[in-house]
CSV table of C-alpha atoms and ligand atoms in Angstrom, one decimal:
chain,number,residue,atom,x,y,z
O,1,MET,CA,101.5,127.6,111.1
O,2,ASP,CA,104.1,124.8,111.1
O,3,ARG,CA,107.6,125.2,109.7
O,4,ILE,CA,110.2,122.6,108.8
O,5,ALA,CA,113.8,123.0,109.8
O,6,ILE,CA,116.6,121.0,108.0
O,7,ILE,CA,120.3,120.9,108.8
O,8,GLY,CA,122.0,120.0,105.6
O,9,GLY,CA,125.0,117.7,105.1
O,10,ALA,CA,123.7,114.3,106.2
O,11,ARG,CA,123.9,111.4,103.7
O,12,LEU,CA,120.8,109.4,103.3
O,13,GLU,CA,120.9,105.6,103.9
O,14,GLY,CA,117.9,103.3,104.2
O,15,GLU,CA,114.5,102.5,102.8
O,16,ILE,CA,111.5,104.7,102.1
O,17,VAL,CA,108.1,103.2,101.5
O,18,ILE,CA,106.1,105.1,98.9
O,19,SER,CA,102.5,106.0,99.6
O,20,GLY,CA,99.5,105.7,97.3
O,21,ALA,CA,99.2,108.4,94.7
O,22,LYS,CA,97.4,111.6,95.8
O,23,ASN,CA,96.4,112.5,92.3
O,24,SER,CA,94.8,109.1,91.8
O,25,ALA,CA,93.2,108.8,95.2
O,26,ILE,CA,91.2,112.0,94.9
O,27,LYS,CA,89.7,111.0,91.5
O,28,LEU,CA,88.9,107.5,92.8
O,29,MET,CA,87.2,109.1,95.8
O,30,ALA,CA,85.0,111.1,93.4
O,31,ALA,CA,84.1,107.9,91.6
O,32,SER,CA,82.3,106.7,94.7
O,33,LEU,CA,79.5,109.2,93.9
O,34,LEU,CA,78.6,107.0,90.9
O,35,THR,CA,77.2,104.1,92.8
O,36,ASP,CA,74.9,103.5,95.8
O,37,GLN,CA,77.2,100.7,97.0
O,38,PRO,CA,80.4,101.0,99.0
O,39,LEU,CA,83.7,101.6,97.2
O,40,ARG,CA,86.7,100.4,99.3
O,41,LEU,CA,90.0,102.1,98.4
O,42,THR,CA,93.2,100.6,99.9
O,43,ASN,CA,96.8,101.9,99.9
O,44,MET,CA,95.3,105.3,100.5
O,45,PRO,CA,97.5,108.3,101.3
O,46,ARG,CA,96.4,110.3,104.3
O,47,LEU,CA,96.8,113.9,103.2
O,48,ALA,CA,95.3,117.3,103.6
O,49,ASP,CA,93.9,117.0,100.0
O,50,THR,CA,92.1,113.7,100.6
O,51,ARG,CA,90.7,115.2,103.9
O,52,PHE,CA,89.4,118.3,102.0
O,53,LEU,CA,87.7,116.1,99.4
O,54,GLY,CA,86.3,113.9,102.2
O,55,GLN,CA,84.6,117.0,103.7
O,56,LEU,CA,82.9,117.8,100.4
O,57,LEU,CA,81.8,114.2,99.7
O,58,ARG,CA,80.2,114.0,103.2
O,59,ARG,CA,78.2,117.0,102.4
O,60,LEU,CA,77.0,115.5,99.2
O,61,GLY,CA,75.9,112.3,101.0
O,62,THR,CA,78.9,110.0,101.2
O,63,ASP,CA,79.5,108.1,104.4
O,64,ILE,CA,83.3,107.7,104.9
O,65,ILE,CA,85.1,105.2,107.1
O,66,GLU,CA,88.8,105.4,107.4
O,67,GLN,CA,90.7,102.4,108.9
O,68,ASP,CA,93.9,100.4,108.6
O,69,GLY,CA,94.1,97.3,106.5
O,70,ASP,CA,96.5,94.8,105.1
O,71,ASP,CA,97.2,97.1,102.1
O,72,GLY,CA,97.9,100.2,104.2
O,73,ALA,CA,95.3,102.8,105.1
O,74,GLU,CA,91.9,102.2,103.6
O,75,THR,CA,88.9,104.4,103.0
O,76,ILE,CA,85.4,103.1,102.5
O,77,LEU,CA,83.1,105.5,100.7
O,78,HIS,CA,79.4,104.8,100.5
O,79,THR,CA,77.0,107.2,98.8
O,80,ARG,CA,73.6,105.5,99.3
O,81,GLU,CA,72.0,108.6,97.8
O,82,ILE,CA,73.1,112.1,96.8
O,83,VAL,CA,71.6,114.3,99.5
O,84,SER,CA,72.8,117.5,97.9
O,85,ALA,CA,74.3,118.2,94.4
O,86,PHE,CA,75.8,121.5,95.6
O,87,ALA,CA,79.6,121.9,96.0
O,88,PRO,CA,80.2,125.3,97.6
O,89,TYR,CA,83.1,127.6,96.9
O,90,ASP,CA,84.7,127.2,100.3
O,91,LEU,CA,85.2,123.5,99.8
O,92,VAL,CA,86.2,123.5,96.1
O,93,ARG,CA,88.6,126.4,96.6
O,94,GLN,CA,90.6,124.4,99.2
O,95,MET,CA,91.4,121.7,96.6
O,96,ARG,CA,90.9,122.3,92.9
O,97,ALA,CA,90.3,118.7,91.9
O,98,SER,CA,87.1,118.8,94.0
O,99,PHE,CA,85.6,120.4,90.8
O,100,ASN,CA,85.6,116.9,89.4
O,101,VAL,CA,82.5,116.0,91.4
O,102,LEU,CA,80.6,117.9,88.8
O,103,GLY,CA,80.6,115.1,86.2
O,104,PRO,CA,79.6,112.3,88.6
O,105,LEU,CA,76.8,114.4,90.1
O,106,ILE,CA,75.3,115.1,86.7
O,107,ALA,CA,75.7,111.5,85.7
O,108,ARG,CA,74.0,110.2,88.9
O,109,THR,CA,71.3,112.9,89.6
O,110,GLY,CA,70.9,114.8,86.3
O,111,HIS,CA,71.8,118.2,87.9
O,112,ALA,CA,74.5,119.9,89.9
O,113,LYS,CA,75.7,123.3,91.2
O,114,VAL,CA,79.5,123.3,91.6
O,115,SER,CA,81.7,126.2,92.4
O,116,LEU,CA,84.4,127.1,89.8
O,117,PRO,CA,87.8,126.4,91.4
O,118,GLY,CA,89.4,129.8,90.6
O,119,GLY,CA,93.1,130.3,89.8
O,120,CYS,CA,96.1,129.0,91.8
O,121,THR,CA,99.7,130.1,92.3
O,122,ILE,CA,101.1,128.1,89.4
O,123,GLY,CA,98.8,129.5,86.8
O,124,ALA,CA,95.2,130.4,85.7
O,125,ARG,CA,94.2,126.8,85.3
O,126,PRO,CA,90.9,127.2,83.6
O,127,VAL,CA,88.3,124.5,83.3
O,128,ASP,CA,87.0,125.3,79.8
O,129,LEU,CA,87.9,121.9,78.4
O,130,HIS,CA,86.0,120.2,81.3
O,131,LEU,CA,82.8,122.2,80.6
O,132,GLU,CA,83.0,121.8,76.8
O,133,ALA,CA,83.3,118.1,77.1
O,134,LEU,CA,80.4,117.9,79.5
O,135,ARG,CA,78.3,120.0,77.1
O,136,ALA,CA,79.3,117.5,74.3
O,137,LEU,CA,77.8,114.7,76.5
O,138,GLY,CA,74.5,116.7,76.4
O,139,ALA,CA,74.6,118.6,79.7
O,140,SER,CA,73.3,122.1,79.6
O,141,ILE,CA,75.8,124.3,81.5
O,142,ASP,CA,75.4,127.9,82.7
O,143,LEU,CA,77.8,130.0,84.7
O,144,HIS,CA,76.5,132.5,87.3
O,145,GLU,CA,78.3,134.2,90.1
O,146,GLY,CA,81.2,131.8,90.2
O,147,TYR,CA,79.1,128.7,90.0
O,148,VAL,CA,78.5,126.1,87.3
O,149,TYR,CA,74.8,125.2,87.0
O,150,ALA,CA,74.5,121.9,85.1
O,151,GLN,CA,71.4,120.0,83.9
O,152,ALA,CA,70.9,116.7,82.1
O,153,PRO,CA,67.4,115.6,83.2
O,154,ARG,CA,67.3,112.8,80.7
O,155,GLY,CA,70.8,111.6,81.3
O,156,LEU,CA,74.1,112.1,79.4
O,157,ILE,CA,74.7,110.8,75.9
O,158,GLY,CA,77.9,109.4,74.6
O,159,ALA,CA,79.9,111.5,72.1
O,160,GLU,CA,83.2,111.8,70.3
O,161,ILE,CA,85.4,114.4,72.0
O,162,GLU,CA,88.8,115.5,70.7
O,163,PHE,CA,90.7,117.6,73.2
O,164,PRO,CA,92.6,120.5,71.6
O,165,PHE,CA,95.5,119.8,74.0
O,166,VAL,CA,96.2,117.2,76.7
O,167,SER,CA,94.5,117.8,80.1
O,168,VAL,CA,94.7,115.2,82.9
O,169,GLY,CA,91.8,116.7,84.8
O,170,ALA,CA,89.5,117.1,81.8
O,171,THR,CA,90.2,113.5,80.6
O,172,GLU,CA,89.4,112.1,84.1
O,173,HIS,CA,86.4,114.3,84.5
O,174,VAL,CA,84.7,113.2,81.2
O,175,MET,CA,85.6,109.5,82.1
O,176,LEU,CA,83.8,109.9,85.4
O,177,ALA,CA,80.7,111.2,83.7
O,178,ALA,CA,80.6,109.1,80.5
O,179,VAL,CA,80.6,105.8,82.3
O,180,LEU,CA,76.9,106.3,83.0
O,181,ALA,CA,76.0,108.0,79.7
O,182,LYS,CA,73.9,106.3,77.0
O,183,GLY,CA,76.0,104.8,74.2
O,184,GLU,CA,79.7,105.2,73.4
O,185,THR,CA,82.1,108.0,74.2
O,186,VAL,CA,85.4,108.3,72.4
O,187,LEU,CA,88.1,110.6,73.8
O,188,LYS,CA,90.8,111.6,71.5
O,189,ASN,CA,94.1,113.3,72.5
O,190,ALA,CA,93.4,112.0,76.0
O,191,ALA,CA,95.9,112.3,78.8
O,192,ARG,CA,98.0,109.1,79.3
O,193,GLU,CA,99.1,109.6,82.9
O,194,PRO,CA,99.2,106.4,85.0
O,195,GLU,CA,96.4,107.9,87.2
O,196,LEU,CA,94.1,107.7,84.2
O,197,GLY,CA,94.7,103.9,83.9
O,198,ASP,CA,94.1,103.6,87.6
O,199,LEU,CA,90.8,105.4,87.4
O,200,ALA,CA,89.7,103.3,84.4
O,201,GLU,CA,90.7,100.1,86.2
O,202,CYS,CA,88.7,101.0,89.3
O,203,LEU,CA,85.6,102.1,87.2
O,204,ASN,CA,85.8,98.8,85.3
O,205,LYS,CA,85.8,96.9,88.7
O,206,MET,CA,82.6,98.9,89.4
O,207,GLY,CA,81.0,97.6,86.2
O,208,ALA,CA,82.0,100.3,83.8
O,209,GLN,CA,83.3,99.5,80.3
O,210,VAL,CA,86.4,101.7,79.7
O,211,SER,CA,89.1,100.6,77.3
O,212,GLY,CA,92.3,102.3,76.0
O,213,ALA,CA,93.2,104.2,79.2
O,214,GLY,CA,96.9,104.9,79.0
O,215,THR,CA,96.7,105.6,75.3
O,216,SER,CA,95.6,108.8,73.6
O,217,THR,CA,92.2,107.3,72.5
O,218,ILE,CA,89.9,106.1,75.3
O,219,ARG,CA,86.6,104.3,74.6
O,220,ILE,CA,83.8,104.3,77.1
O,221,GLN,CA,80.7,102.2,76.6
O,222,GLY,CA,78.0,103.7,78.9
O,223,VAL,CA,76.3,101.4,81.4
O,224,ASP,CA,73.0,101.8,83.4
O,225,HIS,CA,74.5,101.6,86.8
O,226,LEU,CA,77.7,100.8,88.7
O,227,HIS,CA,78.3,98.7,91.8
O,228,GLY,CA,80.7,98.6,94.7
O,229,ALA,CA,84.3,97.4,94.4
O,230,THR,CA,87.7,97.2,96.2
O,231,HIS,CA,90.6,98.9,94.6
O,232,SER,CA,94.3,99.5,95.6
O,233,VAL,CA,95.6,103.0,94.7
O,234,ILE,CA,98.7,103.0,92.5
O,235,PRO,CA,102.0,104.2,94.0
O,236,ASP,CA,102.6,108.0,93.9
O,237,ARG,CA,105.1,108.6,91.1
O,238,ILE,CA,105.6,112.2,92.2
O,239,GLU,CA,106.5,111.2,95.8
O,240,THR,CA,108.8,108.5,94.2
O,241,GLY,CA,110.6,111.0,92.0
O,242,THR,CA,110.8,113.5,94.9
O,243,PHE,CA,112.6,111.0,97.2
O,244,ALA,CA,114.8,109.8,94.3
O,245,LEU,CA,115.9,113.4,93.8
O,246,ALA,CA,116.3,113.9,97.6
O,247,ALA,CA,118.6,110.9,97.8
O,248,ALA,CA,120.6,112.1,94.8
O,249,MET,CA,121.0,115.6,96.3
O,250,ALA,CA,122.0,114.4,99.8
O,251,GLY,CA,124.2,111.5,98.5
O,252,GLY,CA,124.2,108.0,100.0
O,253,GLU,CA,122.0,105.0,99.1
O,254,VAL,CA,118.2,104.9,99.4
O,255,ARG,CA,115.9,102.1,98.4
O,256,LEU,CA,112.4,103.2,97.4
O,257,THR,CA,109.9,100.4,97.8
O,258,LYS,CA,106.2,99.7,97.1
O,259,THR,CA,106.5,101.7,93.9
O,260,ARG,CA,107.2,101.4,90.2
O,261,SER,CA,110.3,102.6,88.3
O,262,ASP,CA,108.4,102.5,85.0
O,263,PHE,CA,106.2,105.4,86.3
O,264,VAL,CA,109.3,107.7,86.5
O,265,GLU,CA,111.4,106.4,83.6
O,266,THR,CA,111.9,109.9,82.0
O,267,LEU,CA,113.2,111.3,85.4
O,268,LEU,CA,115.4,108.3,86.0
O,269,ASP,CA,117.0,108.6,82.6
O,270,LYS,CA,117.8,112.3,83.3
O,271,MET,CA,119.2,111.4,86.7
O,272,VAL,CA,121.5,108.8,85.2
O,273,GLU,CA,122.6,111.3,82.6
O,274,ALA,CA,123.5,113.7,85.4
O,275,GLY,CA,125.6,111.0,87.1
O,276,VAL,CA,123.3,109.3,89.6
O,277,GLU,CA,123.3,105.5,89.9
O,278,VAL,CA,119.8,103.9,89.6
O,279,ILE,CA,119.1,100.3,90.2
O,280,ARG,CA,115.6,99.1,89.3
O,281,HIS,CA,113.8,96.4,91.3
O,282,ASN,CA,110.5,94.7,91.1
O,283,ASP,CA,109.1,96.8,93.8
O,284,GLY,CA,110.9,100.1,93.1
O,285,MET,CA,114.5,101.2,92.8
O,286,THR,CA,117.7,102.1,94.6
O,287,ILE,CA,119.2,105.5,94.2
O,288,LYS,CA,123.0,105.8,94.9
O,289,ARG,CA,125.3,108.7,94.8
O,290,ASN,CA,128.9,108.6,96.0
O,291,GLY,CA,129.5,112.3,96.4
O,292,ALA,CA,131.1,113.1,93.0
O,293,ARG,CA,129.7,116.3,91.5
O,294,LEU,CA,126.7,115.8,89.2
O,295,LYS,CA,126.6,117.1,85.6
O,296,ALA,CA,124.1,119.7,84.5
O,297,VAL,CA,121.4,118.3,82.2
O,298,GLU,CA,118.5,119.9,80.4
O,299,ILE,CA,114.8,119.0,80.8
O,300,GLU,CA,111.5,120.0,79.3
O,301,THR,CA,108.2,119.3,81.0
O,302,ASP,CA,105.6,117.5,79.0
O,303,PRO,CA,102.4,115.4,79.4
O,304,TYR,CA,103.2,111.8,80.4
O,305,PRO,CA,105.4,109.9,79.5
O,306,GLY,CA,107.4,113.2,79.2
O,307,PHE,CA,109.1,114.8,82.2
O,308,ALA,CA,106.4,115.5,84.8
O,309,THR,CA,105.8,119.2,85.6
O,310,ASP,CA,105.2,118.1,89.2
O,311,LEU,CA,108.9,117.1,89.4
O,312,GLN,CA,110.3,120.2,87.7
O,313,ALA,CA,111.0,122.2,90.9
O,314,GLN,CA,112.6,119.2,92.7
O,315,PHE,CA,114.9,118.6,89.6
O,316,MET,CA,115.8,122.3,89.6
O,317,ALA,CA,116.9,121.9,93.2
O,318,LEU,CA,119.2,119.1,92.2
O,319,MET,CA,120.7,121.2,89.3
O,320,THR,CA,121.6,124.1,91.6
O,321,LEU,CA,124.8,122.2,92.7
O,322,ALA,CA,125.5,120.5,89.3
O,323,ASP,CA,128.6,121.2,87.2
O,324,GLY,CA,127.6,123.5,84.3
O,325,GLU,CA,124.3,125.2,83.2
O,326,SER,CA,121.0,123.4,83.1
O,327,VAL,CA,118.1,124.7,81.0
O,328,ILE,CA,114.7,123.9,82.4
O,329,LYS,CA,111.7,124.4,80.2
O,330,GLU,CA,108.2,124.5,81.6
O,331,THR,CA,105.5,123.9,79.0
O,332,ILE,CA,102.5,122.9,81.1
O,333,PHE,CA,101.9,125.8,83.6
O,334,GLU,CA,102.8,129.4,82.8
O,335,ASN,CA,103.8,130.5,86.3
O,336,ARG,CA,105.7,127.5,87.7
O,337,PHE,CA,109.0,129.0,88.7
O,338,MET,CA,108.1,130.6,92.0
O,339,HIS,CA,110.6,128.3,93.7
O,340,ALA,CA,113.5,129.9,91.8
O,341,PRO,CA,113.8,133.1,93.9
O,342,GLU,CA,113.5,131.0,97.1
O,343,LEU,CA,116.2,128.6,95.9
O,344,ALA,CA,118.3,131.8,95.2
O,345,ARG,CA,118.0,132.7,98.9
O,346,LEU,CA,120.0,129.5,99.5
O,347,GLY,CA,122.6,130.7,97.1
O,348,ALA,CA,121.4,129.1,93.8
O,349,ASP,CA,122.1,131.0,90.5
O,350,ILE,CA,118.9,130.9,88.5
O,351,LEU,CA,117.8,133.1,85.7
O,352,VAL,CA,114.1,132.8,84.7
O,353,SER,CA,112.8,134.2,81.5
O,354,GLY,CA,109.4,133.3,80.3
O,355,GLY,CA,108.9,129.5,80.3
O,356,GLU,CA,112.6,128.8,80.7
O,357,ALA,CA,115.0,128.8,83.7
O,358,ARG,CA,118.8,128.7,83.4
O,359,VAL,CA,120.4,127.1,86.4
O,360,ARG,CA,124.1,127.7,86.7
O,361,GLY,CA,125.5,125.2,89.2
O,362,VAL,CA,127.2,126.6,92.3
O,363,GLU,CA,129.8,125.0,94.5
O,364,THR,CA,127.7,125.3,97.7
O,365,LEU,CA,124.3,126.3,99.1
O,366,GLU,CA,123.8,127.9,102.4
O,367,GLY,CA,120.9,127.5,104.8
O,368,ALA,CA,118.4,130.3,105.0
O,369,GLN,CA,114.8,131.1,105.8
O,370,VAL,CA,112.6,130.3,102.8
O,371,MET,CA,108.9,130.2,102.0
O,372,ALA,CA,106.9,127.5,100.3
O,373,THR,CA,104.9,128.8,97.5
O,374,ASP,CA,103.0,125.7,96.2
O,375,LEU,CA,102.9,122.0,96.8
O,376,ARG,CA,105.8,120.8,94.7
O,377,ALA,CA,107.9,124.0,95.1
O,378,SER,CA,107.8,123.5,98.9
O,379,VAL,CA,109.5,120.1,98.6
O,380,SER,CA,112.2,121.5,96.2
O,381,LEU,CA,113.3,123.7,99.1
O,382,VAL,CA,113.5,120.7,101.4
O,383,ILE,CA,115.7,118.9,98.8
O,384,ALA,CA,118.0,121.9,98.4
O,385,ALA,CA,118.2,122.2,102.2
O,386,LEU,CA,119.5,118.6,102.5
O,387,ALA,CA,122.7,119.6,100.7
O,388,ALA,CA,123.0,123.2,102.1
O,389,ARG,CA,125.5,124.2,104.8
O,390,GLY,CA,123.7,125.0,108.1
O,391,GLU,CA,120.1,125.3,108.8
O,392,THR,CA,117.2,126.0,106.5
O,393,VAL,CA,113.7,126.8,107.8
O,394,VAL,CA,110.8,126.4,105.4
O,395,SER,CA,107.6,128.2,106.3
O,396,ARG,CA,104.1,127.8,104.9
O,397,VAL,CA,104.5,124.0,105.0
O,398,TYR,CA,100.8,123.5,104.7
O,399,HIS,CA,101.5,123.4,101.0
O,400,LEU,CA,103.7,120.4,101.7
O,401,ASP,CA,101.1,118.7,103.8
O,402,ARG,CA,98.6,118.8,100.9
O,403,GLY,CA,100.6,116.2,99.0
O,404,PHE,CA,103.3,114.5,101.1
O,405,GLU,CA,102.6,112.0,103.8
O,406,ARG,CA,104.9,112.1,106.8
O,407,LEU,CA,107.7,113.6,104.8
O,408,GLU,CA,109.9,114.6,107.7
O,409,GLU,CA,109.4,111.1,109.2
O,410,LYS,CA,110.4,109.3,106.0
O,411,LEU,CA,113.5,111.5,105.4
O,412,GLY,CA,114.4,111.4,109.1
O,413,ALA,CA,114.4,107.6,109.1
O,414,CYS,CA,117.1,107.7,106.4
O,415,GLY,CA,119.3,110.0,108.5
O,416,ALA,CA,118.2,113.4,107.4
O,417,ASN,CA,118.3,116.0,110.1
O,418,VAL,CA,114.8,117.4,109.7
O,419,ARG,CA,112.2,118.4,112.2
O,420,ARG,CA,108.8,120.1,112.3
O,421,ILE,CA,108.4,123.2,114.4
O,422,ALA,CA,104.8,123.4,115.5
O,423,GLY,CA,103.2,126.7,114.7
O,424,THR,CA,102.2,129.2,117.3
O,425,GLY,CA,99.0,130.2,115.4
O,426,GLU,CA,100.7,133.6,114.7
O,427,PRO,CA,100.8,134.5,111.0
O,428,GLU,CA,104.3,134.0,109.5
O,429,ASP,CA,104.4,136.9,107.2
N,1,LIG,C1,96.9,117.5,87.1
N,1,LIG,C2,97.6,117.2,88.4
N,1,LIG,C3,98.7,118.2,88.6
N,1,LIG,C4,99.7,118.1,87.4
N,1,LIG,C5,98.9,118.4,86.1
N,1,LIG,C6,99.8,118.2,84.9
N,1,LIG,C7,95.8,116.4,89.8
N,1,LIG,C8,94.9,116.6,91.0
N,1,LIG,N1,96.6,117.4,89.5
N,1,LIG,O1,96.4,118.8,87.2
N,1,LIG,O2,99.4,117.8,89.8
N,1,LIG,O3,100.6,119.2,87.6
N,1,LIG,O4,97.8,117.4,86.0
N,1,LIG,O5,100.4,117.0,84.9
N,1,LIG,O6,95.8,115.3,89.2
N,1,LIG,N2,93.9,123.6,81.0
N,1,LIG,C9,93.1,124.5,80.3
N,1,LIG,N3,91.7,124.2,80.4
N,1,LIG,C10,91.2,123.2,81.0
N,1,LIG,C11,92.0,122.3,81.7
N,1,LIG,C12,93.4,122.5,81.7
N,1,LIG,O7,93.5,125.5,79.8
N,1,LIG,O8,89.9,123.0,81.0
N,1,LIG,C13,95.4,123.9,81.0
N,1,LIG,C14,95.9,124.1,82.4
N,1,LIG,O9,95.8,125.4,82.8
N,1,LIG,C15,97.4,123.6,82.2
N,1,LIG,C16,97.3,122.5,81.2
N,1,LIG,O10,96.0,122.7,80.6
N,1,LIG,O11,98.1,124.7,81.7
N,1,LIG,C17,97.3,121.1,81.8
N,1,LIG,O12,96.5,121.0,82.9
N,1,LIG,P1,95.8,119.6,83.4
N,1,LIG,O13,96.5,118.5,82.7
N,1,LIG,O14,94.3,119.7,83.2
N,1,LIG,O15,96.2,119.6,84.9
N,1,LIG,P2,95.3,119.3,86.1
N,1,LIG,O16,94.4,118.2,85.8
N,1,LIG,O17,94.7,120.5,86.7
């Protein structure tokens, strides 16, 4: 398995072009199951997660062409017919959001057998809200031996669904099913993440009637069929925030382009509070830090537009060297501090108790061997390593490859001393 080695201390100077959003791309790919015409997605990120979903979609009957275009990499997905409505465990387990093929499969064919995704390292992550919502749309759902068996032979029927708490995945999943239901579906307490707006926009280009995406009430007027479309994936706000934090940690001046500062407002406010200089542009932002020590600030993760849980680990890395104590509250996932003991190996002083971490800033970090535990945690180790003395080697970087496109290349181009060490095939631990 590959590892990444970073020698800390280099300031970052230059430009980083942000890729299309992973969390949007994978839902848009699933939308291609809803039509027998081609869906062309541009500004696509090329990641392990999009590859995993591609494998599943091919099995279900989607032809996929990947090519380069004027708007970055593009993927053309064409599902003339669903040849199988079966999503096996081996493919769903690799990438949880693959579970979201269930709704489109029921909507298009009236039946599906899809593996439950199982837990993951950041928490139990159940799918009860997804299943309740699909039941509310009239699907009959049974669970046997780790699989969801769903039937709606006469089609899905619009309904009013109020989520007990905000779930990005469940909101997207119902949207993907309700676009082909009979009548109107109203989603209350819906997630407001930008990826929801992106999915709604793409579905509307395909002939759906979705309004209110981006607010907590979404209305979907069902239509009989959807057609092909071309859609550009929105910029990845988590990649944007991650590189903003990397620049702040290393010091220097980095311009992030092909992205949107309004997607990461809450993060940028916190960075400014900590002492980082942020200049917003039409196509992104510049992050500057002159080397003065940052101030500790507190954060609490929340659904959008709150502080993104997917940036919590990276922000914690920044706080390890800040002046004072930062309290970091995680309210979305119950087990999302696994990066804390790894950061401690670099010399960070972090006390975790329940859903809260207290980070007491230290003067210096020192390079060490560390292990990536999940996707966002892995990149927090890279960020910390950029400011650590000496060399840090991060193992299990397959986590990183799930969600960050050419990370070492993008950081390297700005002067970071980072290289990938190709794996020998031997297990690392
Ligand atoms: C999505 C993102 C992930 C991000 C998360 C929160 C993708 C592929 N992933 O994950 O990167 O960290 O949003 O912003 O887009 N829950 C239930 N029952 C359910 C569904 C969710 O209890 O049926 C819980 C989850 O365990 C979690 C919370 O609700 O504690 C929020 O999860 P959710 O918003 O659904 O996250 P995902 O869509 O899985």
